[in-house]
Tab-separated table of C-alpha atoms in Angstrom:
chain	number	residue	atom	x	y	z
Y	1	MET	CA	0.000	0.000	0.000
Y	2	ILE	CA	2.895	2.300	0.796
Y	3	GLY	CA	3.992	2.199	-2.857
Y	4	TYR	CA	0.894	3.965	-4.168
Y	5	ILE	CA	2.411	7.407	-4.006
Y	6	ASP	CA	4.298	7.285	-7.330
Y	7	LYS	CA	1.148	6.314	-9.160
Y	8	ILE	CA	-0.920	8.933	-7.293
Y	9	ARG	CA	1.541	11.699	-8.201
Y	10	GLU	CA	1.750	10.473	-11.786
Y	11	VAL	CA	-2.039	10.497	-12.215
Y	12	ALA	CA	-2.395	13.857	-10.449
Y	13	LEU	CA	0.296	15.387	-12.662
Y	14	LYS	CA	-1.341	14.035	-15.799
Y	15	LEU	CA	-4.786	15.311	-14.788
Y	16	LEU	CA	-3.481	18.784	-13.967
Y	17	ASN	CA	-1.257	19.045	-17.039
Y	18	GLU	CA	-4.047	17.996	-19.351
Y	19	GLU	CA	-6.408	20.351	-17.493
Y	20	LYS	CA	-8.867	17.538	-16.915
Y	21	VAL	CA	-9.298	18.803	-13.368
Y	22	ASP	CA	-8.890	22.152	-11.634
Y	23	MET	CA	-7.479	20.561	-8.502
Y	24	VAL	CA	-6.600	17.268	-6.909
Y	25	ILE	CA	-7.679	16.634	-3.339
Y	26	GLY	CA	-5.197	14.440	-1.514
Y	27	TYR	CA	-3.050	14.204	1.592
Y	28	ARG	CA	0.155	15.937	2.587
Y	29	GLN	CA	2.386	15.482	5.600
Y	30	GLY	CA	1.077	17.192	8.726
Y	31	SER	CA	3.164	19.090	11.234
Y	32	LEU	CA	3.714	15.999	13.418
Y	33	PRO	CA	4.745	12.443	12.554
Y	34	MET	CA	1.735	10.185	11.927
Y	35	MET	CA	-0.415	13.129	11.026
Y	36	THR	CA	-1.549	13.981	7.532
Y	37	GLU	CA	-3.714	16.840	6.409
Y	38	PRO	CA	-5.951	17.226	3.399
Y	39	CYS	CA	-4.479	19.315	0.617
Y	40	PHE	CA	-5.788	20.850	-2.572
Y	41	VAL	CA	-3.188	20.665	-5.339
Y	42	LYS	CA	-3.918	23.156	-8.097
Y	43	ARG	CA	-0.565	23.467	-9.887
Y	44	PRO	CA	1.352	20.619	-11.572
Y	45	GLU	CA	4.562	21.618	-9.779
Y	46	ASP	CA	2.907	20.988	-6.408
Y	47	VAL	CA	2.074	17.306	-6.889
Y	48	GLU	CA	5.235	16.366	-4.977
Y	49	THR	CA	3.531	17.538	-1.773
Y	50	LEU	CA	1.069	14.657	-2.066
Y	51	ILE	CA	1.860	11.690	0.155
Y	52	TRP	CA	0.356	8.313	0.894
Y	53	ASP	CA	0.848	6.106	3.954
Y	54	SER	CA	-1.175	4.433	6.713
Y	55	ASN	CA	-1.981	7.799	8.253
Y	56	CYS	CA	-4.263	9.000	5.465
Y	57	ARG	CA	-7.262	8.447	7.648
Y	58	ILE	CA	-9.185	11.652	6.901
Y	59	ASN	CA	-12.272	11.152	4.748
Y	60	LEU	CA	-11.694	13.419	1.756
Y	61	ALA	CA	-15.313	13.171	0.592
Y	62	ALA	CA	-16.023	15.801	3.253
Y	63	TYR	CA	-14.400	18.404	0.965
Y	64	LEU	CA	-16.608	17.821	-2.073
Y	65	MET	CA	-19.953	19.284	-1.103
Y	66	ASP	CA	-21.366	21.855	-3.529
Y	67	ARG	CA	-18.026	22.338	-5.317
Y	68	LYS	CA	-18.306	23.815	-8.777
Y	69	GLU	CA	-14.866	22.987	-10.207
Y	70	LYS	CA	-13.597	19.751	-11.717
Y	71	ILE	CA	-11.904	17.702	-9.050
Y	72	GLY	CA	-9.519	14.787	-8.880
Y	73	ILE	CA	-9.861	13.021	-5.552
Y	74	ILE	CA	-8.045	10.172	-3.849
Y	75	ALA	CA	-10.537	7.684	-2.485
Y	76	LYS	CA	-10.154	4.711	-0.173
Y	77	GLY	CA	-13.066	2.297	0.168
Y	78	CYS	CA	-14.883	4.459	2.701
Y	79	ASP	CA	-14.191	7.737	0.863
Y	80	SER	CA	-15.561	6.240	-2.349
Y	81	ARG	CA	-18.745	5.170	-0.562
Y	82	ASN	CA	-19.165	8.678	0.794
Y	83	ILE	CA	-18.650	10.044	-2.715
Y	84	ILE	CA	-21.524	7.814	-3.864
Y	85	ASN	CA	-23.614	9.211	-1.004
Y	86	HIS	CA	-22.891	12.705	-2.308
Y	87	LEU	CA	-23.871	11.660	-5.835
Y	88	VAL	CA	-27.145	10.192	-4.550
Y	89	GLU	CA	-27.835	13.322	-2.507
Y	90	ASN	CA	-26.931	15.665	-5.385
Y	91	LYS	CA	-24.052	17.319	-3.559
Y	92	ILE	CA	-21.694	16.839	-6.517
Y	93	LYS	CA	-21.937	15.579	-10.089
Y	94	ARG	CA	-20.097	12.504	-11.295
Y	95	GLU	CA	-18.882	14.383	-14.406
Y	96	GLN	CA	-16.995	16.787	-12.146
Y	97	LEU	CA	-14.965	14.023	-10.581
Y	98	VAL	CA	-11.954	11.970	-11.494
Y	99	ILE	CA	-11.664	9.425	-8.703
Y	100	ILE	CA	-8.214	8.017	-8.002
Y	101	GLY	CA	-9.024	4.799	-6.161
Y	102	ALA	CA	-6.680	3.655	-3.406
Y	103	PRO	CA	-7.340	0.040	-2.381
Y	104	CYS	CA	-6.827	0.245	1.358
Y	105	LYS	CA	-5.471	-2.216	3.904
Y	106	GLY	CA	-6.540	-0.087	6.830
Y	107	MET	CA	-5.323	3.060	8.493
Y	108	ILE	CA	-3.509	2.969	11.802
Y	109	ASP	CA	-4.658	4.372	15.118
Y	110	ASN	CA	-2.045	7.006	15.935
Y	111	LYS	CA	-3.467	7.659	19.412
Y	112	ALA	CA	-3.140	3.982	20.349
Y	113	ILE	CA	0.458	3.872	19.109
Y	114	ALA	CA	1.372	7.051	20.999
Y	115	LEU	CA	-0.154	5.571	24.146
Y	116	GLN	CA	1.722	2.278	23.828
Y	117	PHE	CA	4.989	4.009	22.942
Y	118	GLY	CA	4.744	6.325	25.934
Y	119	GLN	CA	7.153	8.942	24.533
Y	120	ASP	CA	6.934	11.771	22.077
Y	121	ILE	CA	7.264	10.325	18.591
Y	122	ASP	CA	9.857	12.103	16.433
Y	123	GLU	CA	10.116	9.713	13.531
Y	124	TYR	CA	7.800	7.340	11.772
Y	125	GLN	CA	8.450	4.651	9.207
Y	126	GLU	CA	6.307	1.959	7.727
Y	127	THR	CA	6.631	-1.097	5.530
Y	128	GLU	CA	3.821	-3.200	4.126
Y	129	ASP	CA	3.144	-4.935	7.485
Y	130	GLN	CA	5.143	-3.034	10.095
Y	131	ILE	CA	5.142	0.358	11.721
Y	132	THR	CA	8.291	1.691	13.393
Y	133	VAL	CA	8.293	4.770	15.587
Y	134	LYS	CA	11.307	6.479	17.121
Y	135	GLY	CA	11.633	9.083	19.821
Y	136	GLY	CA	13.357	9.819	23.128
Y	137	GLY	CA	16.304	7.616	22.151
Y	138	THR	CA	14.211	4.482	21.744
Y	139	GLU	CA	12.315	2.848	18.959
Y	140	LYS	CA	9.509	0.368	18.765
Y	141	THR	CA	8.083	-1.730	15.963
Y	142	PHE	CA	4.414	-2.618	15.750
Y	143	GLN	CA	2.669	-5.102	13.515
Y	144	LYS	CA	0.255	-3.049	11.464
Y	145	VAL	CA	-2.656	-5.446	12.063
Y	146	ASP	CA	-2.352	-4.835	15.816
Y	147	VAL	CA	-2.633	-1.058	15.590
Y	148	LEU	CA	-5.361	-0.622	12.974
Y	149	GLN	CA	-8.192	1.755	13.702
Y	150	GLU	CA	-11.142	-0.230	14.991
Y	151	ASN	CA	-13.344	0.662	12.020
Y	152	CYS	CA	-10.574	-0.407	9.627
Y	153	ALA	CA	-10.088	-3.724	11.418
Y	154	ILE	CA	-13.754	-4.578	10.811
Y	155	CYS	CA	-13.961	-2.991	7.339
Y	156	ASN	CA	-15.642	-5.035	4.603
Y	157	HIS	CA	-15.237	-2.540	1.751
Y	158	ARG	CA	-11.526	-1.861	1.457
Y	159	ASN	CA	-11.538	-1.401	-2.291
Y	160	PRO	CA	-13.000	1.769	-3.745
Y	161	VAL	CA	-16.511	1.101	-5.001
Y	162	VAL	CA	-16.199	3.646	-7.803
Y	163	TYR	CA	-13.023	4.904	-9.467
Y	164	ASP	CA	-11.536	6.146	-12.734
Y	165	GLU	CA	-7.884	5.404	-12.012
Y	166	LEU	CA	-6.322	2.997	-9.550
Y	167	ALA	CA	-3.264	3.741	-7.428
Y	168	GLY	CA	-2.520	0.035	-6.960
Y	169	ASP	CA	-3.940	-3.455	-7.376
Y	170	LEU	CA	-7.253	-4.220	-5.716
Y	171	VAL	CA	-6.840	-5.882	-2.316
Y	172	GLU	CA	-8.635	-8.873	-0.890
Y	173	GLU	CA	-11.784	-7.960	1.067
Y	174	GLN	CA	-12.112	-9.193	4.640
Y	175	THR	CA	-14.908	-11.736	4.870
Y	176	ASP	CA	-14.440	-13.482	8.214
Y	177	ILE	CA	-15.117	-10.442	10.383
Y	178	ASP	CA	-17.876	-9.810	12.890
Y	179	ARG	CA	-18.823	-6.162	12.375
Y	180	TYR	CA	-21.416	-5.836	15.091
Y	181	GLU	CA	-20.141	-7.689	18.156
Y	182	ASP	CA	-20.097	-4.525	20.298
Y	183	ILE	CA	-23.594	-3.516	19.212
Y	184	ARG	CA	-25.019	-6.921	20.073
Y	185	LYS	CA	-23.431	-6.672	23.507
Y	186	ILE	CA	-25.333	-3.428	24.173
Y	187	GLU	CA	-28.558	-4.808	22.702
Y	188	ALA	CA	-28.345	-7.712	25.151
Y	189	MET	CA	-28.236	-5.387	28.180
Y	190	ASP	CA	-31.405	-4.726	30.154
Y	191	ILE	CA	-33.080	-1.356	29.875
Y	192	ASP	CA	-31.396	0.281	32.886
Y	193	GLU	CA	-28.002	-1.100	31.991
Y	194	LYS	CA	-28.348	0.455	28.536
Y	195	TRP	CA	-29.351	3.802	29.979
Y	196	ASN	CA	-26.465	3.812	32.430
Y	197	PHE	CA	-23.987	2.619	29.814
Y	198	PHE	CA	-24.694	5.634	27.601
Y	199	GLU	CA	-24.982	7.982	30.586
Y	200	ASP	CA	-21.470	6.977	31.567
Y	201	MET	CA	-20.143	6.999	28.013
Y	202	LEU	CA	-21.458	10.496	27.282
Y	203	SER	CA	-20.562	12.001	30.655
Y	204	THR	CA	-17.302	13.408	29.252
Y	205	CYS	CA	-18.852	14.955	26.136
Y	206	ILE	CA	-18.126	18.687	25.946
Y	207	ARG	CA	-20.509	19.320	23.025
Y	208	CYS	CA	-17.717	20.647	20.828
Y	209	TYR	CA	-19.440	19.127	17.764
Y	210	ALA	CA	-16.100	17.959	16.355
Y	211	CYS	CA	-17.797	14.655	15.446
Y	212	ARG	CA	-20.393	16.506	13.404
Y	213	ASN	CA	-17.864	18.814	11.765
Y	214	ALA	CA	-15.607	15.947	10.690
Y	215	CYS	CA	-18.480	13.918	9.259
Y	216	PRO	CA	-18.882	13.960	5.465
Y	217	LEU	CA	-22.622	13.446	5.937
Y	218	CYS	CA	-23.131	16.475	8.163
Y	219	TYR	CA	-23.414	19.232	5.587
Y	220	CYS	CA	-26.704	20.920	6.539
Y	221	PRO	CA	-26.322	24.718	6.211
Y	222	THR	CA	-27.741	25.043	9.720
Y	223	CYS	CA	-27.461	22.001	11.943
Y	224	PHE	CA	-30.431	21.233	14.204
Y	225	VAL	CA	-28.280	21.892	17.251
Y	226	ASP	CA	-27.505	25.414	16.045
Y	227	GLU	CA	-31.110	26.377	15.346
Y	228	SER	CA	-32.686	28.713	17.845
Y	229	LYS	CA	-36.124	29.247	16.271
Y	230	PRO	CA	-37.276	26.715	17.212
Y	231	GLN	CA	-34.635	25.394	19.549
Y	232	TRP	CA	-34.769	21.646	19.076
Y	233	VAL	CA	-32.273	20.766	21.755
Y	234	GLY	CA	-30.723	22.512	24.749
Y	235	LYS	CA	-27.269	23.921	24.162
Y	236	SER	CA	-25.694	23.210	27.528
Y	237	ASN	CA	-23.955	19.978	28.413
Y	238	ASP	CA	-26.941	18.766	30.373
Y	239	PRO	CA	-26.873	14.938	30.068
Y	240	ASN	CA	-30.345	14.859	28.472
Y	241	ASP	CA	-29.352	17.393	25.826
Y	242	THR	CA	-26.039	15.687	25.122
Y	243	ARG	CA	-27.840	12.393	24.681
Y	244	THR	CA	-30.425	13.995	22.408
Y	245	PHE	CA	-27.677	15.462	20.247
Y	246	HIS	CA	-25.804	12.192	19.831
Y	247	PHE	CA	-28.839	10.049	19.110
Y	248	LEU	CA	-30.416	12.553	16.766
Y	249	ARG	CA	-27.190	12.999	14.859
Y	250	ALA	CA	-26.980	9.229	14.484
Y	251	PHE	CA	-30.547	9.138	13.152
Y	252	HIS	CA	-29.657	11.785	10.588
Y	253	CYS	CA	-26.898	9.463	9.399
Y	254	ALA	CA	-29.091	6.346	9.281
Y	255	GLY	CA	-28.703	4.509	5.989
Y	256	ARG	CA	-25.951	6.955	4.987
Y	257	CYS	CA	-23.091	6.230	7.370
Y	258	THR	CA	-20.203	4.267	5.859
Y	259	ASP	CA	-18.422	3.769	9.202
Y	260	CYS	CA	-15.393	5.742	8.008
Y	261	GLY	CA	-14.601	6.622	11.620
Y	262	ALA	CA	-14.188	10.379	11.095
Y	263	CYS	CA	-16.432	11.212	14.070
Y	264	GLU	CA	-14.565	9.015	16.491
Y	265	ARG	CA	-11.142	10.245	15.369
Y	266	ALA	CA	-12.226	13.845	15.781
Y	267	CYS	CA	-13.478	13.358	19.337
Y	268	PRO	CA	-11.096	15.033	21.791
Y	269	MET	CA	-12.619	13.054	24.671
Y	270	ASP	CA	-12.320	9.649	22.958
Y	271	ILE	CA	-16.021	8.909	23.144
Y	272	PRO	CA	-16.842	5.880	20.961
Y	273	VAL	CA	-19.550	7.735	19.017
Y	274	ARG	CA	-19.595	5.054	16.313
Y	275	LEU	CA	-21.690	2.947	18.692
Y	276	PHE	CA	-24.654	5.137	17.695
Y	277	THR	CA	-24.152	5.224	13.938
Y	278	LYS	CA	-23.190	1.552	13.805
Y	279	LYS	CA	-26.404	0.519	15.523
Y	280	LEU	CA	-28.387	2.222	12.762
Y	281	GLY	CA	-26.095	0.720	10.151
Y	282	LYS	CA	-26.841	-2.685	11.609
Y	283	ASP	CA	-30.582	-2.009	11.602
Y	284	CYS	CA	-30.469	-0.903	7.962
Y	285	LEU	CA	-28.635	-4.084	7.058
Y	286	ASP	CA	-30.969	-6.337	9.073
Y	287	LEU	CA	-34.228	-4.668	8.025
Y	288	TYR	CA	-33.531	-3.543	4.476
Y	289	GLY	CA	-30.403	-5.450	3.474
Y	290	TRP	CA	-28.860	-2.032	2.898
Y	291	GLU	CA	-25.284	-0.842	3.106
Y	292	ALA	CA	-24.692	2.818	2.349
Y	293	GLY	CA	-22.707	4.113	-0.598
Y	294	LEU	CA	-22.472	1.051	-2.801
Y	295	ASP	CA	-24.623	2.019	-5.778
Y	296	PRO	CA	-25.285	5.541	-7.106
Y	297	GLU	CA	-28.399	4.320	-8.942
Y	298	GLN	CA	-30.194	2.973	-5.893
Y	299	ARG	CA	-32.295	5.164	-3.603
Y	300	PRO	CA	-31.596	4.756	0.130
Y	301	PRO	CA	-34.152	2.804	2.204
Y	302	LEU	CA	-35.319	5.851	4.139
Y	303	ASP	CA	-36.499	7.752	1.077
Y	304	THR	CA	-38.284	4.935	-0.676
Y	305	PHE	CA	-41.413	2.989	0.107
Y	306	LYS	CA	-41.917	-0.651	-0.616
Y	307	PRO	CA	-45.124	-2.517	0.238
Y	308	ASP	CA	-43.073	-5.205	1.961
Y	309	ASP	CA	-41.099	-2.793	4.180
Y	310	PRO	CA	-40.887	-4.196	7.708
Y	311	ASN	CA	-43.268	-2.513	10.161
Y	312	VAL	CA	-40.976	-2.216	13.140
Y	313	GLY	CA	-42.847	-1.284	16.303
Y	314	MET	CA	-45.915	-0.018	14.381
Y	315	LYS	CA	-49.374	-0.824	15.665
C	1	MET	CA	-34.955	4.439	21.631
C	2	GLU	CA	-34.894	1.010	23.193
C	3	TYR	CA	-31.165	0.804	22.374
C	4	MET	CA	-30.693	4.016	24.343
C	5	GLY	CA	-32.423	2.635	27.428
C	6	ILE	CA	-35.949	3.996	27.040
C	7	ASP	CA	-38.653	1.446	27.852
C	8	ARG	CA	-40.293	0.128	24.734
C	9	ASP	CA	-43.761	0.612	26.271
C	10	ARG	CA	-43.220	4.369	26.575
C	11	LEU	CA	-42.931	4.999	22.881
C	12	HIS	CA	-45.664	4.009	20.469
C	13	PHE	CA	-46.026	4.359	16.742
C	14	SER	CA	-49.209	3.863	14.831
C	15	TRP	CA	-50.769	4.739	11.531
C	16	VAL	CA	-54.399	5.705	11.935
C	17	SER	CA	-56.516	7.015	9.114
C	18	SER	CA	-59.100	9.741	9.797
C	19	ALA	CA	-61.730	7.145	8.967
C	20	GLU	CA	-60.500	4.730	11.618
C	21	ALA	CA	-62.056	6.190	14.765
C	22	SER	CA	-62.313	2.864	16.513
C	23	LYS	CA	-58.658	2.067	15.817
C	24	PHE	CA	-57.710	5.470	17.229
C	25	ILE	CA	-59.603	4.726	20.442
C	26	THR	CA	-57.976	1.320	20.773
C	27	VAL	CA	-54.510	2.750	20.219
C	28	VAL	CA	-54.999	5.585	22.723
C	29	LYS	CA	-56.303	3.155	25.334
C	30	GLU	CA	-53.345	0.880	24.781
C	31	VAL	CA	-50.847	3.729	24.963
C	32	THR	CA	-52.261	5.242	28.144
C	33	ALA	CA	-52.591	1.843	29.797
C	34	SER	CA	-49.015	0.807	29.043
C	35	VAL	CA	-47.534	4.171	30.070
C	36	LYS	CA	-49.590	4.254	33.285
C	37	ALA	CA	-48.399	0.760	34.105
C	38	LEU	CA	-44.793	1.975	33.917
C	39	GLY	CA	-45.408	4.936	36.255
C	40	PRO	CA	-43.774	8.368	36.023
C	41	ALA	CA	-40.735	8.688	33.765
C	42	THR	CA	-37.381	8.913	35.503
C	43	LYS	CA	-35.185	9.031	32.416
C	44	PHE	CA	-34.917	11.932	30.008
C	45	VAL	CA	-36.519	14.222	32.569
C	46	LYS	CA	-35.376	17.760	33.222
C	47	ASP	CA	-36.076	19.583	36.434
C	48	ARG	CA	-38.636	22.322	35.818
C	49	ARG	CA	-36.243	24.886	37.275
C	50	GLN	CA	-33.759	23.976	34.552
C	51	VAL	CA	-36.098	24.644	31.677
C	52	SER	CA	-38.056	27.656	32.887
């Protein structure tokens, strides 16, 4: 996977030189090791700033909404599914896009590595299977499979679903994974246990809305939490309001969430917010056989009616 | 809502046409009976001083 960068730069250079796109959205090195930031390359001479490694965890689809120019974009499996979401929701046109697919073997959890390493990390290197970090006079090597982000470890769509160019060969999809073990554990709790579980989980939430801001699905011009006429939800960090925010946000993402993990990565308090969106993902799969972002021609289950739709909880 | 820890009997959904008066009565009776059986809500409740 690490070798994709030559191909990515080559394609980006070609697209810009031939003026097929006005810019290429990709990743460049961030200010710290193991951090990348999104970048918009508009001039052919700047393609060298593009990088690719196991830290390209940001979902670039979040930068496409309502763009007017022609765009080249690097897309992992999850990014490509979010691009399809945008196509379905008319946030961008397919003709505007040249999608550079990056078959993905998972991004690594930099917070987990920093925690296990216990020192400031000054240097980072990776091979196909191993991650090596250096700092404070020591170094440590991790197996990549042990430090994957949780959503990458249980990912079942590693290959881009839609693409025009490929940065490398398609990878094998994971088939023997249990995506919803954690959700089933919560579902099996009794009603008070559930309540207390989420009460405890959300007790540290500071309502910074980083999860919403990072999410490629959350593009409403005015979010329901920011409305004041009417005010749908209290703005303090009262536990009831915090809970309302998180559950309502999850409902807004029902049938749309691709489990890219942007929300959870953005959370400064390390709240596992994917437990909300994943539950609705599971319900969509169980009830409608639906996974988001796989087919631009198909309407999502929540905006279609079928006579045989399941009547959950209806009298 | 059940996933969140709200009792299933507190939340009811029904589709009642304006021509289905008897169904409406049945549903309302069922809803009030099941909510009464649970007693006052303790979850998702704000103190009145907090909201006024």
